[in-house]
XYZ file of C-alpha atoms in Angstrom:
630
model
C 0.000 0.000 0.000
C 1.414 3.391 -0.972
C 1.656 6.045 1.721
C 2.533 9.702 1.589
C 6.031 10.637 2.741
C 6.385 12.555 6.028
C 5.932 16.306 5.813
C 8.093 18.935 7.437
C 11.779 19.693 7.733
C 14.206 17.055 8.920
C 16.175 18.261 11.959
C 18.410 16.860 14.669
C 16.766 14.826 17.395
C 16.185 16.644 20.677
C 14.360 13.866 22.511
C 16.057 11.661 25.045
C 15.473 8.002 24.128
C 12.323 6.191 25.189
C 13.034 2.546 25.942
C 12.010 -0.297 28.239
C 13.115 1.074 31.605
C 11.593 -1.458 33.985
C 9.578 -4.670 33.848
C 6.743 -5.709 36.145
C 5.512 -9.271 36.616
C 1.867 -10.133 37.104
C 1.000 -9.979 40.773
C -2.325 -11.790 40.499
C -4.422 -13.630 37.912
C -8.086 -12.859 38.560
C -11.261 -14.607 37.475
C -13.843 -11.889 37.955
C -17.552 -12.227 38.891
C -18.309 -11.363 35.245
C -16.310 -14.392 34.095
C -13.338 -12.383 32.804
C -9.660 -13.322 32.949
C -7.771 -10.312 34.263
C -4.084 -9.818 35.007
C -3.296 -7.460 37.873
C 0.151 -5.830 38.020
C -0.366 -4.160 41.378
C 1.080 -0.920 39.991
C -0.163 1.428 37.290
C 2.419 1.800 34.532
C 2.808 3.317 31.093
C 4.281 1.360 28.212
C 3.751 -1.937 26.504
C 3.743 -5.606 27.392
C 5.199 -8.952 26.467
C 2.857 -11.945 26.176
C 4.019 -15.430 25.254
C 1.330 -17.676 23.823
C 0.498 -20.486 21.435
C -3.139 -20.715 20.366
C -4.885 -22.442 17.433
C -4.679 -20.928 13.977
C -7.336 -18.291 13.341
C -7.940 -17.705 17.058
C -8.584 -14.059 17.954
C -6.711 -12.879 21.011
C -7.712 -9.557 22.529
C -6.096 -7.633 25.360
C -7.754 -4.594 26.935
C -6.101 -2.261 29.438
C -7.651 -0.431 32.391
C -6.761 1.419 35.577
C -9.241 0.100 38.104
C -11.700 -2.682 38.848
C -15.337 -1.978 39.592
C -17.315 -4.458 41.669
C -14.428 -6.838 41.108
C -14.760 -6.667 37.326
C -12.587 -5.179 34.591
C -13.384 -1.519 33.838
C -12.258 1.089 31.330
C -15.179 3.515 31.222
C -13.019 6.451 32.328
C -10.834 6.131 29.218
C -13.535 7.859 27.138
C -13.112 6.914 23.454
C -9.716 5.234 23.858
C -9.974 1.536 23.022
C -6.743 0.740 24.891
C -6.665 -2.702 23.329
C -4.499 -5.010 21.240
C -5.910 -7.654 18.861
C -3.914 -10.580 17.445
C -5.054 -13.284 14.998
C -2.995 -16.443 15.494
C -1.179 -18.335 12.734
C -1.026 -21.367 15.009
C 2.657 -20.986 15.943
C 4.167 -19.957 19.284
C 4.697 -16.199 19.488
C 5.736 -13.533 21.930
C 3.576 -10.468 21.379
C 5.287 -7.167 22.044
C 3.595 -4.170 20.343
C 5.911 -1.193 19.779
C 3.775 1.311 17.869
C 1.513 2.411 20.706
C 1.565 2.583 24.472
C -0.926 1.982 27.255
C -1.498 3.368 30.733
C -2.722 0.456 32.811
C -2.779 -1.579 35.976
C -5.140 -4.328 34.808
C -5.306 -6.283 31.553
C -8.304 -8.325 30.435
C -7.229 -11.212 28.195
C -9.582 -13.053 25.828
C -8.797 -16.004 23.555
C -5.939 -17.602 25.521
C -6.635 -20.939 27.193
C -4.689 -21.842 30.308
C -3.157 -18.389 30.704
C -0.495 -18.272 33.434
C 0.825 -15.194 35.286
C 4.330 -15.872 33.998
C 3.172 -15.568 30.389
C 2.773 -11.795 30.718
C 5.249 -9.031 31.596
C 4.470 -5.331 31.889
C 7.002 -3.053 30.167
C 7.515 0.428 31.614
C 8.471 3.013 29.011
C 9.656 6.529 29.696
C 12.263 8.982 28.525
C 15.826 8.782 29.747
C 15.549 10.417 33.179
C 18.514 9.580 35.422
C 17.608 9.357 39.088
C 18.343 12.497 41.073
C 16.645 12.419 44.465
C 15.475 9.949 47.056
C 13.257 10.801 49.996
C 11.949 8.644 52.809
C 10.114 9.170 56.086
C 9.046 7.069 59.038
C 5.424 7.213 57.868
C 4.392 4.343 55.592
C 1.499 6.161 53.909
C 3.619 9.231 53.172
C 6.289 6.989 51.671
C 3.639 5.479 49.393
C 2.583 9.005 48.401
C 6.193 9.793 47.474
C 6.341 6.597 45.413
C 3.065 7.521 43.709
C 4.507 10.877 42.652
C 7.599 9.128 41.290
C 5.480 6.690 39.284
C 3.261 9.525 38.096
C 6.318 11.284 36.716
C 7.865 8.348 34.901
C 4.484 7.187 33.595
C 3.812 10.619 32.100
C 7.296 11.687 31.015
C 7.203 9.718 27.801
C 8.872 12.037 25.268
C 6.565 14.878 26.362
C 5.104 15.580 29.825
C 1.639 14.154 29.218
C -1.112 14.934 31.689
C -2.315 11.327 31.522
C -1.109 8.238 29.640
C -4.250 6.157 29.289
C -7.347 7.890 27.910
C -7.983 9.528 24.512
C -5.681 12.471 25.235
C -2.071 11.787 26.275
C -1.008 15.337 25.433
C 1.663 17.641 26.804
C -0.482 20.027 28.837
C 1.634 22.999 29.833
C -0.119 23.743 33.122
C 0.516 20.304 34.576
C 4.155 20.454 33.486
C 4.932 23.812 35.066
C 3.353 23.134 38.482
C 5.162 19.809 38.765
C 8.533 20.943 37.363
C 10.298 21.511 40.728
C 9.179 18.121 42.039
C 10.216 16.510 38.759
C 13.716 17.997 39.048
C 14.132 16.802 42.643
C 13.162 13.271 41.629
C 14.898 12.933 38.255
C 17.461 14.702 36.110
C 15.004 16.498 33.823
C 17.269 19.047 32.169
C 17.436 17.399 28.731
C 13.798 16.337 28.870
C 12.476 19.812 29.633
C 14.943 21.506 27.265
C 13.380 19.494 24.436
C 9.864 20.376 25.611
C 10.746 24.080 25.764
C 12.250 23.860 22.278
C 8.917 22.522 21.028
C 7.047 25.186 22.987
C 9.072 27.968 21.358
C 8.410 26.468 17.929
C 4.659 26.540 18.609
C 4.952 30.153 19.755
C 6.759 31.180 16.598
C 3.715 30.175 14.568
C 1.297 31.983 16.898
C 2.775 35.421 17.476
C 3.997 34.612 20.987
C 0.936 32.735 22.179
C 1.693 29.496 24.020
C -0.930 26.832 23.288
C -2.306 24.876 26.204
C -0.841 21.708 24.726
C 2.704 21.277 23.372
C 2.930 19.882 20.734
C -0.444 21.461 19.951
C -1.957 18.716 17.742
C -4.259 21.428 16.435
C -5.500 22.357 19.926
C -5.787 26.138 19.962
C -6.262 28.690 22.728
C -4.152 29.572 25.733
C -4.598 30.201 29.430
C -2.840 31.781 32.376
C -0.882 29.248 34.459
C -0.722 27.008 31.394
C 1.156 29.177 28.888
C 3.249 30.434 31.819
C 5.306 27.275 31.378
C 7.279 29.389 28.880
C 8.692 31.415 31.791
C 8.379 29.154 34.820
C 10.068 26.012 33.507
C 13.214 27.769 32.173
C 13.653 29.541 35.504
C 13.102 26.281 37.395
C 15.809 24.587 35.306
C 18.170 27.487 35.929
C 17.586 27.263 39.696
C 18.181 23.515 39.793
C 21.040 23.164 37.315
C 22.675 26.596 37.283
C 23.090 26.522 33.501
C 22.679 29.973 31.988
C 22.336 28.472 28.511
C 18.730 27.449 29.192
C 17.894 31.102 29.841
C 19.813 32.165 26.762
C 17.891 29.664 24.657
C 14.460 30.438 26.109
C 14.702 34.162 26.812
C 13.112 35.078 23.445
C 10.262 32.697 24.278
C 9.831 34.199 27.739
C 9.660 37.693 26.284
C 7.312 36.635 23.507
C 4.829 35.190 26.006
C 4.836 38.240 28.272
C 4.626 40.595 25.294
C 1.713 38.584 23.898
C -0.174 38.984 27.193
C 0.712 42.676 27.359
C -0.777 43.271 23.926
C -4.019 41.554 24.950
C -4.097 43.285 28.318
C -3.931 46.728 26.783
C -5.085 49.626 28.928
C -8.182 47.893 30.268
C -6.888 44.652 31.824
C -8.095 42.680 28.825
C -6.052 39.604 29.736
C -8.375 38.951 32.668
C -11.360 38.677 30.359
C -9.860 35.980 28.147
C -10.800 32.372 28.807
C -8.648 30.859 31.567
C -8.719 27.521 33.356
C -8.303 29.263 36.700
C -7.464 27.122 39.712
C -8.802 24.042 37.861
C -10.521 21.226 39.722
C -10.545 22.752 43.208
C -13.272 22.089 45.765
C -14.543 25.616 46.332
C -16.703 26.191 43.255
C -20.127 27.707 43.893
C -21.263 25.754 40.835
C -20.110 22.132 41.182
C -20.206 21.773 37.399
C -17.580 24.523 36.935
C -14.103 22.943 37.148
C -12.446 26.375 37.378
C -13.395 26.776 41.029
C -14.269 29.714 43.242
C -11.144 31.819 42.799
C -11.682 34.706 40.378
C -9.967 33.631 37.156
C -8.994 37.262 36.572
C -6.987 37.288 39.792
C -5.197 34.102 38.759
C -4.524 35.502 35.291
C -3.147 38.855 36.458
C -1.050 37.285 39.210
C 0.527 34.817 36.820
C 1.070 37.609 34.265
C 2.970 39.622 36.863
C 4.996 36.559 37.892
C 6.035 35.878 34.297
C 7.089 39.524 33.920
C 9.190 39.161 37.082
C 10.832 35.957 35.852
C 11.601 37.546 32.492
C 13.172 40.495 34.295
C 15.296 38.137 36.418
C 16.418 36.278 33.318
C 17.331 39.590 31.695
C 19.470 40.503 34.722
C 21.271 37.167 34.577
C 21.877 37.595 30.853
C 23.251 41.111 31.231
C 20.300 42.991 29.767
C 19.627 45.693 32.394
C 17.412 47.883 30.206
C 15.100 45.015 29.332
C 15.124 43.902 32.958
C 14.015 47.365 34.051
C 11.208 47.356 31.488
C 9.762 44.077 32.695
C 10.214 45.064 36.340
C 8.205 48.228 35.655
C 5.551 46.126 33.936
C 5.330 43.833 36.973
C 4.831 46.837 39.253
C 2.100 48.229 37.009
C 0.281 44.891 37.033
C 0.596 44.741 40.829
C -1.030 48.153 41.152
C -3.868 46.994 38.915
C -4.347 43.822 40.967
C -4.554 45.770 44.199
C -7.083 48.213 42.768
C -9.320 45.406 41.552
C -8.979 42.645 44.135
C -8.108 44.322 47.463
C -10.179 46.614 49.656
C -8.831 50.001 50.790
C -7.965 48.387 54.127
C -5.854 45.706 52.440
C -8.213 42.723 52.615
C -8.243 40.326 49.678
C -11.749 40.532 48.216
C -11.551 36.953 46.902
C -11.965 34.821 50.056
C -10.626 31.475 48.846
C -7.606 29.478 49.911
C -5.984 29.859 46.503
C -6.529 33.622 46.346
C -4.975 34.100 49.786
C -2.064 31.848 48.847
C -1.440 33.893 45.710
C -1.620 37.051 47.809
C 1.142 35.820 50.096
C 3.399 34.001 47.643
C 3.426 36.783 45.064
C 3.475 39.750 47.413
C 0.063 41.009 46.359
C -1.274 41.758 49.825
C -0.519 45.270 51.134
C -0.656 43.745 54.629
C 0.953 40.269 54.538
C 0.297 39.652 58.234
C -3.409 40.146 57.673
C -3.341 37.887 54.618
C -1.646 35.189 56.709
C -4.341 35.454 59.384
C -7.041 35.386 56.738
C -5.539 32.236 55.225
C -5.556 30.442 58.576
C -9.124 31.617 59.217
C -10.123 30.368 55.774
C -8.609 26.967 56.501
C -10.451 26.795 59.806
C -13.737 27.758 58.142
C -13.130 25.003 55.591
C -12.847 22.447 58.352
C -9.056 22.436 58.352
C -9.001 20.711 54.973
C -7.750 21.889 51.593
C -9.971 23.306 48.858
C -7.284 24.112 46.304
C -6.867 23.090 42.662
C -3.973 22.974 40.200
C -2.807 26.545 40.907
C -3.257 26.676 44.673
C -2.194 23.193 45.728
C 1.559 23.556 44.986
C 1.557 26.749 47.090
C -0.396 25.470 50.068
C 2.078 23.661 52.319
C 5.111 25.840 51.415
C 3.161 28.990 52.268
C 1.953 27.608 55.589
C 5.549 26.818 56.498
C 6.652 30.286 55.414
C 4.138 31.994 57.744
C 5.037 29.791 60.719
C 1.992 27.507 60.424
C 3.873 24.302 59.703
C 1.575 22.345 62.028
C -1.307 23.090 59.687
C 0.830 22.046 56.719
C 1.654 18.734 58.372
C -2.000 18.244 59.300
C -2.962 18.608 55.652
C -0.245 16.193 54.559
C -1.153 13.558 57.147
C -4.920 13.807 56.848
C -6.160 10.414 55.688
C -9.706 11.423 54.848
C -11.207 13.296 51.927
C -9.936 15.661 50.671
C -6.254 14.962 51.070
C -3.243 13.262 49.579
C -3.431 10.182 51.797
C -7.088 9.581 50.968
C -6.047 8.145 47.607
C -3.195 6.213 49.180
C -5.573 4.596 51.666
C -7.766 3.515 48.750
C -4.862 1.728 47.098
C -3.694 4.363 44.598
C -0.292 3.694 43.070
C -0.113 6.993 41.166
C -1.548 10.502 41.664
C -5.193 11.089 40.748
C -6.559 13.906 38.597
C -9.249 14.745 41.152
C -9.240 14.748 44.929
C -12.277 12.457 44.729
C -11.515 10.438 41.608
C -12.678 7.356 43.512
C -15.236 7.242 46.296
C -14.671 5.649 49.718
C -16.467 2.511 48.515
C -14.097 2.153 45.542
C -16.586 3.455 42.984
C -15.056 5.706 40.352
C -16.549 9.183 40.600
C -17.180 10.029 36.953
C -16.034 9.188 33.468
C -15.946 12.488 31.613
C -12.608 13.628 32.997
C -11.162 11.331 35.603
C -7.646 10.020 35.216
C -6.029 7.911 37.919
C -2.553 8.824 36.682
C -2.239 12.616 36.736
C 0.848 14.014 38.444
C -0.071 17.666 39.208
C -1.100 17.157 42.845
C 2.114 15.200 43.358
C 3.786 18.624 43.519
C 3.521 18.269 47.311
C 6.628 16.070 47.137
C 8.678 19.070 46.026
C 7.649 20.740 49.286
C 8.756 17.647 51.188
C 12.240 17.877 49.683
C 12.475 21.644 50.143
C 10.796 22.209 53.517
C 10.378 18.872 55.289
C 13.814 17.434 54.547
C 14.934 21.049 54.208
C 17.030 21.090 51.026
C 16.805 24.032 48.632
C 19.285 25.893 46.411
C 20.621 29.112 47.912
C 22.084 29.907 44.511
C 21.373 28.370 41.101
C 22.856 24.936 40.599
C 23.133 23.986 44.294
C 26.716 25.215 44.616
C 25.361 26.719 47.788
C 22.270 25.383 49.580
C 19.989 26.270 52.429
C 19.314 23.364 54.775
C 16.250 24.345 56.785
C 14.073 21.391 57.787
C 10.661 21.654 59.400
C 10.284 18.998 62.071
C 7.220 16.807 62.500
C 7.571 13.935 64.942
C 5.033 11.812 63.065
C 7.367 11.758 60.030
C 10.579 10.905 61.885
C 13.036 9.740 60.634
C 13.318 11.757 57.416
C 16.175 11.224 54.960
C 16.804 12.906 51.609
C 19.557 12.676 49.026
C 19.879 14.794 45.915
C 22.389 14.393 43.083
C 22.811 18.009 42.048
C 24.972 19.416 39.292
C 27.445 20.362 42.026
C 27.517 16.998 43.817
C 25.503 14.787 46.148
C 23.673 16.519 48.997
C 22.340 14.538 51.949
C 20.208 15.711 54.837
C 18.087 13.886 57.379
C 16.666 14.295 60.836
C 15.236 12.201 63.647
C 13.300 12.925 66.832
C 14.478 10.856 69.798
C 12.241 9.440 72.536
C 13.298 12.270 74.847
C 12.365 14.881 72.241
C 15.908 15.732 71.128
C 16.428 16.373 67.428
C 19.419 15.108 65.471
C 20.111 16.534 62.030
C 22.867 15.070 59.903
C 23.962 15.145 56.308
C 26.710 15.793 53.791
C 27.772 18.903 51.888
C 29.450 18.059 48.550
C 33.051 19.003 47.798
C 33.386 22.610 46.732
C 29.968 23.566 48.148
C 28.747 25.467 51.201
C 25.474 25.625 53.072
C 23.563 27.461 55.764
C 22.039 25.035 58.263
C 18.961 26.524 59.955
C 17.428 24.303 62.628
C 13.964 25.052 64.043
C 12.873 25.470 67.646
C 16.104 26.837 69.061
C 18.557 24.923 66.898
C 20.072 28.125 65.522
C 21.967 28.720 62.287
C 25.495 27.802 61.295
C 27.605 27.894 58.175
C 28.832 24.581 56.775
C 31.649 23.666 54.445
C 32.165 20.454 52.516
C 31.915 17.181 54.416
C 29.634 15.377 56.823
C 27.855 17.117 59.678
C 25.745 16.037 62.645
C 23.969 18.243 65.172
C 21.904 17.122 68.163
C 19.978 19.621 70.259
C 17.019 19.990 72.585
C 14.194 22.035 71.017
C 12.920 25.025 72.955
C 9.398 23.640 72.696
C 8.271 20.060 73.340
C 7.710 17.880 70.302
C 5.976 15.183 72.362
C 2.445 15.528 73.783
C 1.816 18.562 71.644
C -1.877 17.771 71.125
C -4.413 19.799 73.106
C -8.151 20.429 73.072
C -7.399 23.998 71.946
C -6.281 22.710 68.530
C -8.700 22.405 65.569
C -10.345 19.002 65.424
C -9.070 18.580 61.858
C -5.493 18.908 63.100
C -6.081 16.267 65.759
C -7.727 13.875 63.316
C -4.837 14.268 60.865
C -2.561 12.323 63.191
C -3.333 8.581 62.892
C -2.505 7.816 66.544
C -4.640 10.642 67.876
C -7.541 9.866 65.572
C -7.561 6.209 66.558
C -7.484 7.036 70.286
C -10.182 9.696 70.058
C -12.395 7.350 68.065
C -12.107 4.799 70.884
C -13.402 7.141 73.554
C -15.873 9.113 71.403
C -16.573 7.724 67.888
C -18.646 10.800 66.962
C -15.521 12.984 66.900
C -14.410 11.415 63.610
C -17.903 11.889 62.158
C -18.024 15.659 62.542
C -18.924 17.460 59.303
C -16.146 19.502 57.650
C -17.832 22.747 58.720
C -17.122 21.890 62.375
C -13.684 20.331 62.065
C -12.046 23.743 61.924
C -13.165 24.370 65.519
C -11.407 23.129 68.613
C -12.879 20.696 71.128
C -12.961 23.565 73.616
C -15.051 25.653 71.198
C -17.414 22.785 70.473
C -17.798 22.109 74.190
C -19.404 25.527 74.674
C -22.353 24.601 72.463
C -23.078 21.032 73.557
C -24.462 19.732 76.889
C -21.830 18.370 79.260
C -19.066 20.078 77.326
C -16.781 20.702 80.299
C -16.647 17.031 81.176
C -15.939 16.221 77.531
C -12.978 18.607 77.472
C -11.539 17.060 80.640
C -11.861 13.585 79.168
C -10.155 14.597 75.923
C -7.440 16.486 77.810
C -6.596 13.278 79.647
C -6.580 11.228 76.473
C -4.367 13.703 74.618
C -1.955 13.894 77.544
C -1.374 10.153 77.171
C -0.200 10.738 73.608
């Protein structure tokens, strides 16, 4: 059959090779209630498979791939129009099937047409781009360690030539928004320089055909339109690579793209803030939407758009400074200040209160310096969390900012409560339900194992895995003090429930190690290694002080100026108490109703609740005694 030759211009290959990186055996062969034969890998992967078989001539063998079982049966309804199948007609001879011209995202495989199928006949093949390992992170909390593993799998499953948002349904495209929010986490976990450099090269090529506009998907595949926080990948990812690897060449290569994106927005914005009125995805899939059918959430999309616009102008100005372009830097700095003034006029009251009362809006106010009164914004954020029952409500934009911002304003206990919360909504909710990757939605699957919906519900979406970047940076405490990690800041935040914590990162400057433990007597030991030729500032919390470190190993043990044991009291929000597994289990023993409180009440303390229920004083005394035991 004649086919048309490929179109386009032949050019050098930028992609890192995609090959078989790992293999997974079948964990279980299932015979479902529906009479199906299903192979379970026990881990969701992206790639192909290898199946050895010998069936009669003319026999039709069909394999179908899926992410989850429903009622014990094979299911692929959430893949939309994707068939996710492979069909083979036998010639009667033994064969090993190994398709190479497509890939699947799957955890389960339904097999038809093979008699006497054995688990050893099938092997799952994991495909992803060449991504050398960079970081490892472990804690003393089994569920958190599974969350870390899920974020690692989510990255490798979706970093197959381009950073796809999902590898299984009828999409598998390089969504820019997902890529930029996850980029720091990706760089902690894997060496992503070459991978992202190729993606940015493609992004710039798309821009060149669109007058500076960055499409929401790169390569675009004909998908048009752009959005704040998505197209911002043009500025955010180059700066992230520069911070992690210290290579100015990425800024040199992408600076025209950074400028083109900001200039494109500026032209649309005009003199009347026109950028805000374009279509934007907003916070995307948060839990605070007044209309549950609107996936953009409750945060004004105009605030998100203008904030991200200002941030991109700031990053472009920083890149200009690094590249020795002071006049251009000054121009973009002035633009950022003008956008800030516009934001404050539109979204803040004369007294400095953010007029958009959502978690994401308050996070943006603090992270990007929007609030005229940061102390008030910090209080408002904590009040918002309490009003929301001490649980998160954020989407794709707000979630990566949540825990880092809480740590920055001295509310690390709330950050740890969010991390350790095992109910819905939270990161460990999915882990408790057996997730092996990161879900697209906080409630992709219900508590009974029923998948929530099929229109847009991937079980392998890495964006919310961005919390792992916070764990490297703020929990283990490792962040670059200058681009490339030649100098680092080691500033862990201590949570006894996570002890011991250990992180290692293979930076461009050498291998950094840092870890900490909390002893039975409450003492904290922090130890690690500074690579040859590097320096660091070690900042230890709760009276540990700061010290300058040179190359070599270090170990510091000290007694915190506040107790790390028995820190739970009835003055704390119920949500914070329930976030700790030990506390929740003990409270449920003495008063099961405490774990059944609606979210609207979980932001209150037991002492506050006691004022509105009969016999409250006795209840407080009982809980005080129970908490003292812990």
